[in-house]
Short mmCIF file of N, CA and C in Angstrom, two decimals:
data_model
loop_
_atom_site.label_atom_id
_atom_site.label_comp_id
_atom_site.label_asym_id
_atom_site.label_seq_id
_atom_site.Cartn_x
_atom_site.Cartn_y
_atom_site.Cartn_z
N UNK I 10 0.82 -1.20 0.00
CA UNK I 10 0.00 0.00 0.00
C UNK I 10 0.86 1.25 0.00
N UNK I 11 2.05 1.21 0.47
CA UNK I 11 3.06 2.43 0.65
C UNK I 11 2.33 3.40 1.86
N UNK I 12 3.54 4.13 1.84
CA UNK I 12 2.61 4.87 3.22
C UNK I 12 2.11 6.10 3.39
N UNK I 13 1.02 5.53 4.45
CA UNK I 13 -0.26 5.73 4.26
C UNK I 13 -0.48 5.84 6.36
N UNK I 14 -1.66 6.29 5.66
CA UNK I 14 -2.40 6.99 7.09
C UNK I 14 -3.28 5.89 7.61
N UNK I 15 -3.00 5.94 9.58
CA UNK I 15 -3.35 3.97 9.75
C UNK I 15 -4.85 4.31 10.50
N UNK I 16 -4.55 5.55 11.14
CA UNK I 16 -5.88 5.97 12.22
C UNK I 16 -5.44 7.29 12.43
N UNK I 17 -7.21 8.35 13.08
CA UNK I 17 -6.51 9.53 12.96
C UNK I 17 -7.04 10.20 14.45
N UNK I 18 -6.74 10.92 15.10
CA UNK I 18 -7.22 11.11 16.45
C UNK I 18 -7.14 12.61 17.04
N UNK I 19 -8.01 12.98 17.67
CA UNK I 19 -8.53 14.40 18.15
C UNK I 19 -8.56 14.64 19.44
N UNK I 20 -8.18 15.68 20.33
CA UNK I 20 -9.03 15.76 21.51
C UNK I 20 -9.24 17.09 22.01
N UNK I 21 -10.28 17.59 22.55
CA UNK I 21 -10.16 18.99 22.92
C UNK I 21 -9.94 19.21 24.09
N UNK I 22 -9.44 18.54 24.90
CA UNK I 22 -9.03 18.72 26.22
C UNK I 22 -7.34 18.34 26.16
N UNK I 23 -7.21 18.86 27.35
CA UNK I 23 -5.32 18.00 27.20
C UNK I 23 -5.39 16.88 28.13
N UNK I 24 -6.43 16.14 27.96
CA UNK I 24 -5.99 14.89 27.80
C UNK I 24 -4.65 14.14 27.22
N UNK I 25 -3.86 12.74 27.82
CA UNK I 25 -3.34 12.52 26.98
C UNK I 25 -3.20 11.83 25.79
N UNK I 26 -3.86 10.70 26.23
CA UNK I 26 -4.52 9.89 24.93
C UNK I 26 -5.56 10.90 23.86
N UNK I 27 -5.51 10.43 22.55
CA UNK I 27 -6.76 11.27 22.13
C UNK I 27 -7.88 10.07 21.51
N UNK I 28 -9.05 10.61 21.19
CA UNK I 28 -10.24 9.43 20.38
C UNK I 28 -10.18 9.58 19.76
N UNK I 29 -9.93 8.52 18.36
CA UNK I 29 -10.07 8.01 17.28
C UNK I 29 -10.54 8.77 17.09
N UNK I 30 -11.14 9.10 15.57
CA UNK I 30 -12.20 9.91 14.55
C UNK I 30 -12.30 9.31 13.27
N UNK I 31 -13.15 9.01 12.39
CA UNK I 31 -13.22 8.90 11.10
C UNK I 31 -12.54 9.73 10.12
N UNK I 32 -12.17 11.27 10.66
CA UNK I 32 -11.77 12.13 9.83
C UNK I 32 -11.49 13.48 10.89
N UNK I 33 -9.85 13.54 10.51
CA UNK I 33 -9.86 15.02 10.99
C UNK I 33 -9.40 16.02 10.05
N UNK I 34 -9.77 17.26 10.40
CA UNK I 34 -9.47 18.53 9.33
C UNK I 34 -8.37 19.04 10.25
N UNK I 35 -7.17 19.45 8.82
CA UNK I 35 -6.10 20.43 9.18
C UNK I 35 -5.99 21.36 8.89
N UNK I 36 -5.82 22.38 10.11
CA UNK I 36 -6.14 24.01 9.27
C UNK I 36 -4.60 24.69 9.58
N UNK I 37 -4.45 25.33 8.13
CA UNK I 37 -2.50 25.64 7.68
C UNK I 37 -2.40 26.74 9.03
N UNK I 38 -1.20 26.45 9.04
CA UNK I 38 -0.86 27.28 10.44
C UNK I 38 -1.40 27.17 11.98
N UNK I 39 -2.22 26.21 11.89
CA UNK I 39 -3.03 26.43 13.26
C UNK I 39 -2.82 25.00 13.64
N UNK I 40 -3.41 23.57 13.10
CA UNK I 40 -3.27 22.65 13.49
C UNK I 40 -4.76 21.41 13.25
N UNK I 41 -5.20 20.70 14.13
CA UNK I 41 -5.98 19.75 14.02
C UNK I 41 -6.84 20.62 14.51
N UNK I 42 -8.37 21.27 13.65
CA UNK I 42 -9.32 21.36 13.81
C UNK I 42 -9.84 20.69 15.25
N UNK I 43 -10.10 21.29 16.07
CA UNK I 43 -10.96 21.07 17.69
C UNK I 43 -10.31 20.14 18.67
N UNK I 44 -8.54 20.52 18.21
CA UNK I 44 -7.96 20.13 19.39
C UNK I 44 -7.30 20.65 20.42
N UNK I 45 -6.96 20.00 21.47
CA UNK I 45 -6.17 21.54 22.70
C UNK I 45 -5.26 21.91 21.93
N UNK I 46 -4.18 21.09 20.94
CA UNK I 46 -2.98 21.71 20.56
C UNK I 46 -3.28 22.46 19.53
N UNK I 47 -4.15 23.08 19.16
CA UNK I 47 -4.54 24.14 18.01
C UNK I 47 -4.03 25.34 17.98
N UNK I 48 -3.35 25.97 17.27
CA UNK I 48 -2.95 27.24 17.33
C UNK I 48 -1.95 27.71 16.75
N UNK I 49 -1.56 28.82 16.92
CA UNK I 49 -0.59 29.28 15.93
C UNK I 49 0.81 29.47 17.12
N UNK I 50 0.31 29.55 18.30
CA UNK I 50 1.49 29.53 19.46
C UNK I 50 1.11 28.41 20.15
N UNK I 51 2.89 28.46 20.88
CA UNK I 51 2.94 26.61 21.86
C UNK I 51 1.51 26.69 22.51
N UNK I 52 1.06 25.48 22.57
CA UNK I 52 -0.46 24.84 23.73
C UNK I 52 -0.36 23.95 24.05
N UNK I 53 1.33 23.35 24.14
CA UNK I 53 1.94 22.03 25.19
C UNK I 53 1.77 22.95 26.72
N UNK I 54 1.08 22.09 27.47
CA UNK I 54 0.82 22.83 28.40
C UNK I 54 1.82 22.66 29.32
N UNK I 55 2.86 21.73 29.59
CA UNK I 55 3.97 21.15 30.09
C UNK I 55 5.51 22.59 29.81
N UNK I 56 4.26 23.42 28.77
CA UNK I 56 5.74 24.68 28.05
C UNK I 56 5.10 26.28 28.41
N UNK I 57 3.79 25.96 29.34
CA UNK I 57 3.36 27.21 29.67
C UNK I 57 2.83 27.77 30.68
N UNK I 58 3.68 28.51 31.30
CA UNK I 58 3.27 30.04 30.52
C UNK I 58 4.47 30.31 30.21
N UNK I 59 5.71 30.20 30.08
CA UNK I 59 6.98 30.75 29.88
C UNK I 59 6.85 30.67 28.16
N UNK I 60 6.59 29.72 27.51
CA UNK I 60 6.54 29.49 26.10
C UNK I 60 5.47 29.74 25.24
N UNK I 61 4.68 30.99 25.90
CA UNK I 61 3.12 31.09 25.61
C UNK I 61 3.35 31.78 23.90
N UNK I 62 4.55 32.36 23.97
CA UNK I 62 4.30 33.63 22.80
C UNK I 62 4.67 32.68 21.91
N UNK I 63 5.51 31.58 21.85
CA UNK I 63 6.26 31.34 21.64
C UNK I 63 5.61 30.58 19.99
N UNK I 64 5.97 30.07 18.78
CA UNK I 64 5.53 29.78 17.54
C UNK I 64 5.00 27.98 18.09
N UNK I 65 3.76 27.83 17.83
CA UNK I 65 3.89 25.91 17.74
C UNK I 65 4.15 25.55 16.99
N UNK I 66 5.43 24.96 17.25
CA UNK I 66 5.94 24.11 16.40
C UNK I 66 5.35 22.18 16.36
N UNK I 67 4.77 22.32 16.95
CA UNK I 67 3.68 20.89 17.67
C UNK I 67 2.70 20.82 17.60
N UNK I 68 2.13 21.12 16.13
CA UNK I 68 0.28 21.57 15.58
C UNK I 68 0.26 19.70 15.45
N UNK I 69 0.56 19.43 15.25
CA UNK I 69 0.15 18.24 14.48
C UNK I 69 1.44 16.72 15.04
N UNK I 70 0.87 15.62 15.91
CA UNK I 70 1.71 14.91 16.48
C UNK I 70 1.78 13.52 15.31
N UNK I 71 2.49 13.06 15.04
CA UNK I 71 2.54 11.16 13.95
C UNK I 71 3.66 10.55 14.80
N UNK I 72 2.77 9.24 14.75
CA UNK I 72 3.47 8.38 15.68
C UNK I 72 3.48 7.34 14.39
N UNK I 73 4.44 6.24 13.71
CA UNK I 73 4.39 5.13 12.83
C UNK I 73 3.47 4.09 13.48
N UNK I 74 2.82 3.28 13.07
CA UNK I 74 2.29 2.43 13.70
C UNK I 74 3.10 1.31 13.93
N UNK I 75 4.03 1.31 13.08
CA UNK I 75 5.15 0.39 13.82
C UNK I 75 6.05 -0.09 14.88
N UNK I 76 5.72 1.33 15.45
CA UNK I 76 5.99 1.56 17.29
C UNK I 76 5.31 0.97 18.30
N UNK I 77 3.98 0.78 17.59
CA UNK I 77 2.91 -0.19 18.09
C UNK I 77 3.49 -1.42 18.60
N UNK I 78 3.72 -1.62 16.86
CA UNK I 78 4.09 -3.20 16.95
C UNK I 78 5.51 -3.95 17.38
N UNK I 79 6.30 -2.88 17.46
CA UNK I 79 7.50 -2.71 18.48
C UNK I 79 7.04 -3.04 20.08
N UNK I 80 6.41 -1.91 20.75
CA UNK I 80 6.26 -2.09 21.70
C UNK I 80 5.56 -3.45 22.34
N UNK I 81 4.38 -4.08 21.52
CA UNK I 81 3.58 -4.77 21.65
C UNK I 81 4.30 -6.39 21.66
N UNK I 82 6.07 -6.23 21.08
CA UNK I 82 6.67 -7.17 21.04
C UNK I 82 7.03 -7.32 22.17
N UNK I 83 7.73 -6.05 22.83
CA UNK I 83 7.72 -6.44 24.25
C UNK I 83 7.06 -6.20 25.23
N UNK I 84 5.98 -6.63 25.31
CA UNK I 84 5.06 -6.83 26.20
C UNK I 84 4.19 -5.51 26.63
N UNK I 85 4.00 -4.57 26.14
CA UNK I 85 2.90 -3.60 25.82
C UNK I 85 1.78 -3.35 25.01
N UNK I 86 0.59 -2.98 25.61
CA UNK I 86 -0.31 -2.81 25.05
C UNK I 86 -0.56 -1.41 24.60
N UNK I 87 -0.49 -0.94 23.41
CA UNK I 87 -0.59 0.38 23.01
C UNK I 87 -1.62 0.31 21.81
N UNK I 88 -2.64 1.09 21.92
CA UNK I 88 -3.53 1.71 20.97
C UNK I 88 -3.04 2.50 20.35
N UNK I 89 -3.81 2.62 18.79
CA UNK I 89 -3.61 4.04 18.01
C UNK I 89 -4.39 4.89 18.96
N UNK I 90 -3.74 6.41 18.65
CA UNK I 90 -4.01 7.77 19.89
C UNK I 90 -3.94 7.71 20.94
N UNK I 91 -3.62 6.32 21.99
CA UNK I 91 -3.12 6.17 23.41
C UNK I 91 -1.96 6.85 23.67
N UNK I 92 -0.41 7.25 22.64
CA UNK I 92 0.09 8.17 23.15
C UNK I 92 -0.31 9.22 22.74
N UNK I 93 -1.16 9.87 22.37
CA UNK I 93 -1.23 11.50 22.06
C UNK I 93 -1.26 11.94 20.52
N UNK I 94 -0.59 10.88 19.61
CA UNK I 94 -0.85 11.28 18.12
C UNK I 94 -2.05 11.84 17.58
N UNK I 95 -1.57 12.84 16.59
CA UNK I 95 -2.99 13.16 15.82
C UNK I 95 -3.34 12.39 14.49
N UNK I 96 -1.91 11.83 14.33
CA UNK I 96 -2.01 10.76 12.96
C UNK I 96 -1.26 9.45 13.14
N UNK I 97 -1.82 8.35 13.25
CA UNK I 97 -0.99 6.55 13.46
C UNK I 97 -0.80 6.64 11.88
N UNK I 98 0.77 6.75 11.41
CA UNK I 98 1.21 6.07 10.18
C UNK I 98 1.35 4.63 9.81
N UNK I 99 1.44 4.19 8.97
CA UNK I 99 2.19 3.04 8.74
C UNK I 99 3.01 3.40 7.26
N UNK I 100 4.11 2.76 7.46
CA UNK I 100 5.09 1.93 6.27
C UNK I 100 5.81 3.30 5.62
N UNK I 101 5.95 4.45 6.68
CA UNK I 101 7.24 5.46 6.55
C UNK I 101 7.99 5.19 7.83
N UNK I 102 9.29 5.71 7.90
CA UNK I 102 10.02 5.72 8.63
C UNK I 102 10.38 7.75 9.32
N UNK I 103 9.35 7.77 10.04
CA UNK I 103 9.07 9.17 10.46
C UNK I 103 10.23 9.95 11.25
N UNK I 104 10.71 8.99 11.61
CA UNK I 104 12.42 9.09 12.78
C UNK I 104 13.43 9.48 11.85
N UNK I 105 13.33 8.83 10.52
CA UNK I 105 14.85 9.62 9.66
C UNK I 105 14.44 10.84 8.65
N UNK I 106 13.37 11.25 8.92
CA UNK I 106 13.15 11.89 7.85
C UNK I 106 13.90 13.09 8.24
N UNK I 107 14.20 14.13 7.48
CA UNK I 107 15.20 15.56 8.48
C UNK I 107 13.80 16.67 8.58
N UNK I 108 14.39 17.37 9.38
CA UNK I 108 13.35 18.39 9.86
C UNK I 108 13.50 19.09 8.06
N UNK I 109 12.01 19.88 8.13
CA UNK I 109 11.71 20.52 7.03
C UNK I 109 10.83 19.76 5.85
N UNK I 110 11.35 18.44 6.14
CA UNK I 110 10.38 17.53 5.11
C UNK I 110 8.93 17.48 5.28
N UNK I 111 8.42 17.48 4.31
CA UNK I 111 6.66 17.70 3.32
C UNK I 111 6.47 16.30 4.05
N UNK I 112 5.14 16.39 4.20
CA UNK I 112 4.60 15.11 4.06
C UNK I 112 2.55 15.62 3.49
N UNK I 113 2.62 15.09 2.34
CA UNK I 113 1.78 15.28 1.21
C UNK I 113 0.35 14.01 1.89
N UNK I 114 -0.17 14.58 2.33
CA UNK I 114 -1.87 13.45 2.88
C UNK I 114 -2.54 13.85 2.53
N UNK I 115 -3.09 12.62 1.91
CA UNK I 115 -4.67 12.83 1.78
C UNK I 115 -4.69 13.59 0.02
N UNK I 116 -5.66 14.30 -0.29
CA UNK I 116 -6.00 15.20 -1.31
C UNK I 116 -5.19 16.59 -1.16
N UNK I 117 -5.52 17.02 0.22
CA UNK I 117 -4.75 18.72 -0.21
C UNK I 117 -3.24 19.03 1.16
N UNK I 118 -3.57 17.94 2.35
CA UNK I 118 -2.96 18.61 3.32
C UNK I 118 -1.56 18.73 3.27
N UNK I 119 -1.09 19.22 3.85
CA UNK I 119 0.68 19.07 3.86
C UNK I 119 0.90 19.79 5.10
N UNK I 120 1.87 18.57 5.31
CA UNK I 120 2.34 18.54 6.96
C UNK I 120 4.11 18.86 7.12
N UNK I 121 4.71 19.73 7.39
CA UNK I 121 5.81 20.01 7.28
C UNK I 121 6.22 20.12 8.95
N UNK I 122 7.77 18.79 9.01
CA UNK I 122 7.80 18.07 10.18
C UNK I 122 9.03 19.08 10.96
N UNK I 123 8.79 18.72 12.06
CA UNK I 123 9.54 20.28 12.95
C UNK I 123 10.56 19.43 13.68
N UNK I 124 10.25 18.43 13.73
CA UNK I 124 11.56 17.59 14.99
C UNK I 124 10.73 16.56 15.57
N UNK I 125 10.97 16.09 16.81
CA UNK I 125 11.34 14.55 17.46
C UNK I 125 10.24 15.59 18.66
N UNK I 126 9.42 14.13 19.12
CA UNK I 126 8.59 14.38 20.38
C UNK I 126 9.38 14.08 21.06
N UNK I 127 9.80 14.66 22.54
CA UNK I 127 10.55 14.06 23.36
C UNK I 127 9.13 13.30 24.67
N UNK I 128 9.58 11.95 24.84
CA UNK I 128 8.66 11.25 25.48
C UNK I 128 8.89 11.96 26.93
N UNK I 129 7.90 11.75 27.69
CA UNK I 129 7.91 12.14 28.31
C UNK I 129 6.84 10.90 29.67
N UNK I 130 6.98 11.41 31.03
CA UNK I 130 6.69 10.65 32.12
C UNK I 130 4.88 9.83 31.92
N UNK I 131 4.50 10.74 31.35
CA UNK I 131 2.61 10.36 31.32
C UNK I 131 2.94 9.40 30.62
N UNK I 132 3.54 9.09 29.95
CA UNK I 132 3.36 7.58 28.72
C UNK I 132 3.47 6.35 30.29
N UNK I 133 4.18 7.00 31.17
CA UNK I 133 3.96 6.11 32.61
C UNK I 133 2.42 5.44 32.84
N UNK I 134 1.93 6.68 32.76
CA UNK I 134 0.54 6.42 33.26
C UNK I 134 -0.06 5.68 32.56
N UNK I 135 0.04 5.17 31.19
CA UNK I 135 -0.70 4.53 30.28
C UNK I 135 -0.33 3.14 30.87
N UNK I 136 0.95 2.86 30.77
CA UNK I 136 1.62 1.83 31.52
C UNK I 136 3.37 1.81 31.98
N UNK I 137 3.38 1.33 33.07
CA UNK I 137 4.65 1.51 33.50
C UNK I 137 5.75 1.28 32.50
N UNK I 138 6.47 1.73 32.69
CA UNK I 138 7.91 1.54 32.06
C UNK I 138 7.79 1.78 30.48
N UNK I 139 6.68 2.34 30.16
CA UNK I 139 6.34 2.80 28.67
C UNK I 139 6.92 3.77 28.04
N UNK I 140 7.57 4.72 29.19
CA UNK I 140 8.33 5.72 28.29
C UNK I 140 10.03 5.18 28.34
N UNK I 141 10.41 4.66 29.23
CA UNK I 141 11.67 3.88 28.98
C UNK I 141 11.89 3.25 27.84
N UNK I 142 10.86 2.70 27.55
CA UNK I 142 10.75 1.66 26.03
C UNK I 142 10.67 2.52 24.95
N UNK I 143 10.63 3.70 25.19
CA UNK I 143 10.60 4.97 24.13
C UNK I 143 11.45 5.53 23.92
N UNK I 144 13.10 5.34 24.84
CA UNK I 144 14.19 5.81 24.75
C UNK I 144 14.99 4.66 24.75
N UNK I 145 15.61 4.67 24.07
CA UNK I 145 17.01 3.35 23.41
C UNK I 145 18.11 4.42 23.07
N UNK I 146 18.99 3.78 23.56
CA UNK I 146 20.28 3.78 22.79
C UNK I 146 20.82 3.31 21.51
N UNK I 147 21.53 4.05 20.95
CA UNK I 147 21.76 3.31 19.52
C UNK I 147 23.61 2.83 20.11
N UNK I 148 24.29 2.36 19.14
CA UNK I 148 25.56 2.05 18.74
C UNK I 148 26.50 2.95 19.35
N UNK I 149 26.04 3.75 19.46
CA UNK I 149 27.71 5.25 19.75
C UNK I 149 26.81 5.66 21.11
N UNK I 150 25.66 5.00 21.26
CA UNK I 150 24.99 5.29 23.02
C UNK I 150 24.66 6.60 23.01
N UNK I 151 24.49 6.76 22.07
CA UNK I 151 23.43 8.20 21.56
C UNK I 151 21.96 7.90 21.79
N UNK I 152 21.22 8.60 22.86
CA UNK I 152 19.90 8.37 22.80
C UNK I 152 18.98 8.68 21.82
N UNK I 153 17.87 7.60 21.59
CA UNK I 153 16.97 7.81 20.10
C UNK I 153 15.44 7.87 20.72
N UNK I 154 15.02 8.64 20.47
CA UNK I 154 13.64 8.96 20.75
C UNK I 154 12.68 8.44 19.94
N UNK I 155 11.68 7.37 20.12
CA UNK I 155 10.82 6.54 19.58
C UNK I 155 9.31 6.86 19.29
N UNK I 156 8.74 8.16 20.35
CA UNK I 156 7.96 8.64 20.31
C UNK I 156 7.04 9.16 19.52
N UNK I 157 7.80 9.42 17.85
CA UNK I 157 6.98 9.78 16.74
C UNK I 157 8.03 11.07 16.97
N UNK I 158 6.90 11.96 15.89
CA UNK I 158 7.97 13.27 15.33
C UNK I 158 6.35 14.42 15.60
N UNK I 159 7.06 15.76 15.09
CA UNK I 159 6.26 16.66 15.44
C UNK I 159 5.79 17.85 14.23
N UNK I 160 5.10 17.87 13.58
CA UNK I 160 4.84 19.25 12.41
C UNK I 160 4.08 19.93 12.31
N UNK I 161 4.25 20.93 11.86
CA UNK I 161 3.42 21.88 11.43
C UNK I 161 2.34 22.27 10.16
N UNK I 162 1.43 22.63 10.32
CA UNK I 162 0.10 22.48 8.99
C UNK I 162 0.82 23.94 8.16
N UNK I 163 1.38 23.03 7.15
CA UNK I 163 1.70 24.11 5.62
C UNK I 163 0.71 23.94 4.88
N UNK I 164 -0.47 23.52 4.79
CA UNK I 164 -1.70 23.44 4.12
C UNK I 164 -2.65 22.26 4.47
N UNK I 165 -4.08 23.08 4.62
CA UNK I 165 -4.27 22.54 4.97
C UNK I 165 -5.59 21.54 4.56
N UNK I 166 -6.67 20.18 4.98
CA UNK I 166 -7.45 19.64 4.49
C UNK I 166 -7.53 18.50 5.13
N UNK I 167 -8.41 17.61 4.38
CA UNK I 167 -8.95 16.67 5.40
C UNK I 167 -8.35 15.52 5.19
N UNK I 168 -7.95 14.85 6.53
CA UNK I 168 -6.87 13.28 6.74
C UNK I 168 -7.91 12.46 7.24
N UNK I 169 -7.76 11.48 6.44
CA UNK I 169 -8.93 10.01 7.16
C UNK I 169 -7.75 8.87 7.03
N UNK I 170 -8.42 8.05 7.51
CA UNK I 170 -7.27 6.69 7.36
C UNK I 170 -7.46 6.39 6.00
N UNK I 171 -6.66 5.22 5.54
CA UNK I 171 -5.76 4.77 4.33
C UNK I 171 -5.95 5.90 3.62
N UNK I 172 -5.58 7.16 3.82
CA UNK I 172 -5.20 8.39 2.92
C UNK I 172 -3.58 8.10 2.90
N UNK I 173 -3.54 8.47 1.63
CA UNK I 173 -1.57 8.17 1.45
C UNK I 173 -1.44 9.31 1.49
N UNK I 174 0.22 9.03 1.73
CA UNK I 174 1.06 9.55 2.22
C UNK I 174 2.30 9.97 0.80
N UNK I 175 2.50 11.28 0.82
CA UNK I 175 3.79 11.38 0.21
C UNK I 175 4.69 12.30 0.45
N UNK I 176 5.96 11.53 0.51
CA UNK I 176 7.50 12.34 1.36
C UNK I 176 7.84 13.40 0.07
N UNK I 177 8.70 14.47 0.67
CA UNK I 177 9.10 15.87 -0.29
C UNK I 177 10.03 16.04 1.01
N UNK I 178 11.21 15.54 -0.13
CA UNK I 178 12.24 16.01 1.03
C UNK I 178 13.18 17.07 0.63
N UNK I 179 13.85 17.96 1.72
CA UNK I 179 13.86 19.11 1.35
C UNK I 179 15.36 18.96 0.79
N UNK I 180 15.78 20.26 -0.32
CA UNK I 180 17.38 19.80 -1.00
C UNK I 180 18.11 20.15 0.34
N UNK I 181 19.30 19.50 0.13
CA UNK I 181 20.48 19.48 0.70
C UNK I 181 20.78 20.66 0.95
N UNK I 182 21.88 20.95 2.28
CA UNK I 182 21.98 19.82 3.50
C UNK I 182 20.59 19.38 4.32
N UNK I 183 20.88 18.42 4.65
CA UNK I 183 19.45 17.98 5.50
C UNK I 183 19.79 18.19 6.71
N UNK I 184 18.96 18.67 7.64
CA UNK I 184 18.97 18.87 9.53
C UNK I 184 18.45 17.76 10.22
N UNK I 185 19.29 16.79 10.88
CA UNK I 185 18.62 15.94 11.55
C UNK I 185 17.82 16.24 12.45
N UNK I 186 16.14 15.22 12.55
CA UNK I 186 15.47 15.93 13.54
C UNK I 186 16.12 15.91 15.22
N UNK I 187 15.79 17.18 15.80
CA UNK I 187 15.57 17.54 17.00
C UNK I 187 14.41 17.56 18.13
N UNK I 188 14.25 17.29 19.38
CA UNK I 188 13.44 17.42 19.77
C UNK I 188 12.89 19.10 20.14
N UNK I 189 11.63 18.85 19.93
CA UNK I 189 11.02 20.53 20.07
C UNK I 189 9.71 20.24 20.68
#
């Protein structure tokens, strides 16, 4: 199928999990139509009030669904939108892509990716030791953040599941993502 959009999820509270939806709308610059993180400034509430003025760079959360099935190998139970995503991918690799890269969904939207979610303690609450399993070490013992990635609405329209997906990656040099 190539990749493509697996489930899509909303919430208007800051909740952390969000509920499923059949369909959510992305509006450019602002984010997921009728969610807390909507806006054109930070509404991680974990970043405010010090980061209130500040640009969101975190309109829009994608987690691969393959993290799922990672975790689920070792012994976790994780739903699509149980951590907080606004979009469950499948069959991209959302972790190498470099900051600045397009991601083309659906008919009109485009999602332009800002950096690395840094996991954080509430993935506790879902289940213990869930955000540990979200931080690995690689080879040189460089920590890798598993959490999904983070972007911003460069245009915007409506994402439902099996809406594909297409990468636009930006010319050279590429910026590896960061957490933001």
């Amino acid at each position: 199928m190539g990749a493509h959009v697996a489930a899509v999820h909303a919430s208007a509270d800051h909740s952390f999990s969000k509920e499923s939806r059949h369909l959510i709308r992305l509006l450019a610059g602002l984010g997921v139509e009728g969610d807390a993180h909507c806006g054109a400034t930070m509404k991680h509430r974990g970043r405010l009030p010090q980061q209130a003025s500040w640009p969101n760079l975190r309109q829009v959360h994608l987690i691969h669904g393959e993290l799922h099935d990672d975790l689920a190998a070792r012994g976790f139970t994780v739903a699509a939108g149980e951590m907080g995503e606004n979009i469950t991918t499948r069959e991209i690799d959302l972790l190498a892509l470099p900051t600045g890269a397009l991601l083309h969904v659906g008919d009109a939207a485009i999602i332009e990716i800002t950096g690395l979610r840094n996991p954080c303690v509430q993935l506790d609450g879902l289940q213990p030791g869930l955000m540990a399993a979200t931080l690995v070490r690689d080879g040189q013992d460089r920590l890798v953040r598993l959490a999904g990635v983070m972007g911003i609405v460069a245009a915007g329209g409506v994402v439902r599941p099996a809406d594909r997906i297409e990468i636009e990656i930006p010319p050279p040099p590429h910026e590896p993502l960061a957490t933001v």
